[in-house]
Amino acid sequence: MLGSILGLGLTALGTAGVLWTAAVARFLVPNTSNEPASRFRVGLPGEYPPGRVETRYKDSGIWVVGGRREGEPIVFALSTQCTHLGCITLWLADRNEFKCPCHGSGFTVEGINTEGPAPRPLERFAVRVADDGQLEVDKSRTFRRELGQWNNPDSYVVV
């Protein structure tokens, strides 16, 4: 009987030790996410003259575009997602437009819908000049043209 009580006690002590170690280890291991960063750098403002569309960030969900606002050169970041059903748009440089391969919606280089079922323009993401002089896009903040949000100075950078 003493042996089984001692065995039970050692088992309980061992279990408590394992649980304590697991609890402590949980706080030593950082939380990680498979989600891409919502903020990232996309180069210097001067790399984006009016009319240029940078496609190398397509896998991150953005088009970086050089444009004009009231005659001044600006840079803005458009979502690659079509506003119809969320398909990924394509940049057709020879036609100077974005095109949705799913249902045929078309968008100007500024992201304004011109054809197809897309109900509104592409969304913009927040963009700013970071401390190191590079453009930083923040995908956690979006701006919609039809709500007048493209007038928000956080939706573009004057070059």
Coordinates of C-alpha atoms in Angstrom, one line a residue:
M1 CA 0.0 0.0 0.0
L2 CA 2.8 2.4 0.9
G3 CA 4.4 1.6 -2.5
S4 CA 1.3 2.5 -4.4
I5 CA 0.8 5.7 -2.5
L6 CA 4.5 6.6 -3.1
G7 CA 4.1 5.7 -6.8
L8 CA 1.0 7.8 -7.1
G9 CA 2.7 10.7 -5.4
L10 CA 5.7 10.5 -7.7
T11 CA 3.4 10.3 -10.8
A12 CA 1.5 13.4 -9.6
L13 CA 4.8 15.2 -8.9
G14 CA 6.1 14.3 -12.4
T15 CA 2.9 15.4 -14.0
A16 CA 3.0 18.8 -12.2
G17 CA 6.6 19.2 -13.3
V18 CA 5.7 18.6 -16.9
L19 CA 2.8 21.0 -16.8
W20 CA 4.9 23.7 -15.0
T21 CA 7.7 23.3 -17.6
A22 CA 5.1 23.6 -20.5
A23 CA 3.6 26.7 -18.9
V24 CA 6.9 28.4 -18.5
A25 CA 8.1 27.4 -22.0
R26 CA 4.9 29.0 -23.5
F27 CA 6.0 32.4 -22.2
L28 CA 9.6 31.9 -23.5
V29 CA 8.4 31.2 -27.1
P30 CA 7.2 34.3 -29.0
N31 CA 3.9 34.4 -30.8
T32 CA 4.4 34.0 -34.5
S33 CA 2.1 34.4 -37.4
N34 CA 2.1 33.2 -40.9
E35 CA 0.3 36.4 -41.9
P36 CA 2.5 38.8 -44.0
A37 CA 3.5 42.0 -42.3
S38 CA 0.9 44.8 -42.7
R39 CA 3.7 47.4 -43.0
F40 CA 6.6 47.2 -45.3
R41 CA 9.0 49.4 -47.3
V42 CA 8.6 49.7 -51.1
G43 CA 11.6 52.0 -52.1
L44 CA 12.2 55.7 -52.4
P45 CA 9.5 58.1 -53.6
G46 CA 11.6 59.2 -56.6
E47 CA 11.5 55.6 -58.0
Y48 CA 7.8 56.2 -58.9
P49 CA 7.4 58.9 -61.6
P50 CA 3.8 59.6 -62.7
G51 CA 2.4 56.7 -64.8
R52 CA 4.7 54.0 -63.4
V53 CA 3.1 50.9 -61.9
E54 CA 5.4 48.7 -59.8
T55 CA 4.3 45.0 -60.0
R56 CA 7.0 43.4 -57.8
Y57 CA 4.7 43.7 -54.7
K58 CA 1.7 42.0 -56.3
D59 CA 2.3 38.9 -54.0
S60 CA 2.0 41.3 -51.0
G61 CA -1.4 42.5 -52.4
I62 CA -0.4 45.9 -53.6
W63 CA 0.4 47.9 -56.7
V64 CA 2.6 50.9 -56.1
V65 CA 1.7 53.7 -58.5
G66 CA 3.2 57.0 -59.5
G67 CA 0.4 59.5 -60.3
R68 CA -0.6 63.1 -60.1
R69 CA -2.9 65.1 -57.8
E70 CA -3.7 68.7 -58.7
G71 CA -0.7 68.8 -60.9
E72 CA 1.8 67.5 -58.3
P73 CA 3.5 64.1 -58.6
I74 CA 2.3 61.6 -56.0
V75 CA 2.8 58.0 -55.1
F76 CA 0.0 55.7 -53.8
A77 CA -0.6 52.0 -53.1
L78 CA -3.6 50.2 -54.6
S79 CA -5.0 46.9 -53.5
T80 CA -4.7 44.2 -56.1
Q81 CA -8.1 42.8 -55.2
C82 CA -11.0 43.5 -57.5
T83 CA -13.9 45.2 -55.7
H84 CA -16.4 42.8 -57.4
L85 CA -15.5 39.4 -55.8
G86 CA -12.0 39.9 -54.6
C87 CA -10.1 38.3 -57.6
I88 CA -6.5 39.5 -58.0
T89 CA -6.3 42.1 -60.8
L90 CA -3.6 42.1 -63.4
W91 CA -1.6 45.1 -64.7
L92 CA -1.7 45.4 -68.5
A93 CA 1.0 47.8 -69.3
D94 CA 0.3 47.8 -73.0
R95 CA -3.3 49.0 -72.3
N96 CA -2.3 51.1 -69.3
E97 CA -5.0 49.5 -67.1
F98 CA -5.7 47.0 -64.4
K99 CA -7.9 44.1 -65.5
C100 CA -9.8 41.5 -63.4
P101 CA -9.3 38.0 -65.1
C102 CA -12.4 36.6 -63.4
H103 CA -15.3 38.8 -64.6
G104 CA -13.7 41.4 -66.8
S105 CA -13.7 44.5 -64.7
G106 CA -11.3 47.2 -65.8
F107 CA -9.6 50.0 -63.8
T108 CA -7.6 53.0 -64.8
V109 CA -4.0 53.4 -63.7
E110 CA -5.5 55.4 -60.8
G111 CA -7.7 52.5 -59.8
I112 CA -11.0 53.9 -61.0
N113 CA -13.4 51.3 -62.3
T114 CA -14.3 51.8 -66.0
E115 CA -16.0 48.5 -67.1
G116 CA -17.4 45.3 -65.8
P117 CA -19.2 44.4 -62.7
A118 CA -16.8 46.0 -60.1
P119 CA -19.1 48.3 -58.1
R120 CA -16.3 50.7 -57.1
P121 CA -12.7 51.7 -57.5
L122 CA -9.8 49.7 -56.1
E123 CA -8.9 50.5 -52.5
R124 CA -5.8 52.5 -51.5
F125 CA -3.6 51.6 -48.6
A126 CA -2.0 54.2 -46.3
V127 CA 1.5 55.2 -47.4
R128 CA 4.1 57.5 -45.8
V129 CA 7.7 58.4 -46.0
A130 CA 9.5 56.6 -43.2
D131 CA 12.4 57.9 -41.2
D132 CA 14.9 56.3 -43.6
G133 CA 13.3 58.1 -46.5
Q134 CA 11.7 55.1 -48.0
L135 CA 8.0 54.7 -48.7
E136 CA 6.2 52.6 -46.1
V137 CA 2.8 51.0 -47.0
D138 CA 0.4 50.1 -44.2
K139 CA -2.1 47.6 -45.4
S140 CA -4.1 47.8 -42.1
R141 CA -5.5 51.2 -43.2
T142 CA -7.6 51.4 -46.4
F143 CA -9.1 54.4 -48.2
R144 CA -12.2 54.3 -50.5
R145 CA -12.7 56.8 -53.3
E146 CA -16.5 56.8 -53.2
L147 CA -16.4 57.8 -49.6
G148 CA -14.1 60.7 -50.3
Q149 CA -11.2 59.0 -48.5
W150 CA -8.7 59.4 -51.4
N151 CA -8.5 63.1 -50.3
N152 CA -7.0 61.9 -47.0
P153 CA -3.3 62.8 -47.2
D154 CA -2.4 59.4 -45.6
S155 CA -3.6 57.8 -48.8
Y156 CA -0.8 59.2 -50.9
V157 CA 2.6 60.8 -50.7
V158 CA 3.5 64.0 -52.6
V159 CA 6.9 63.4 -54.3

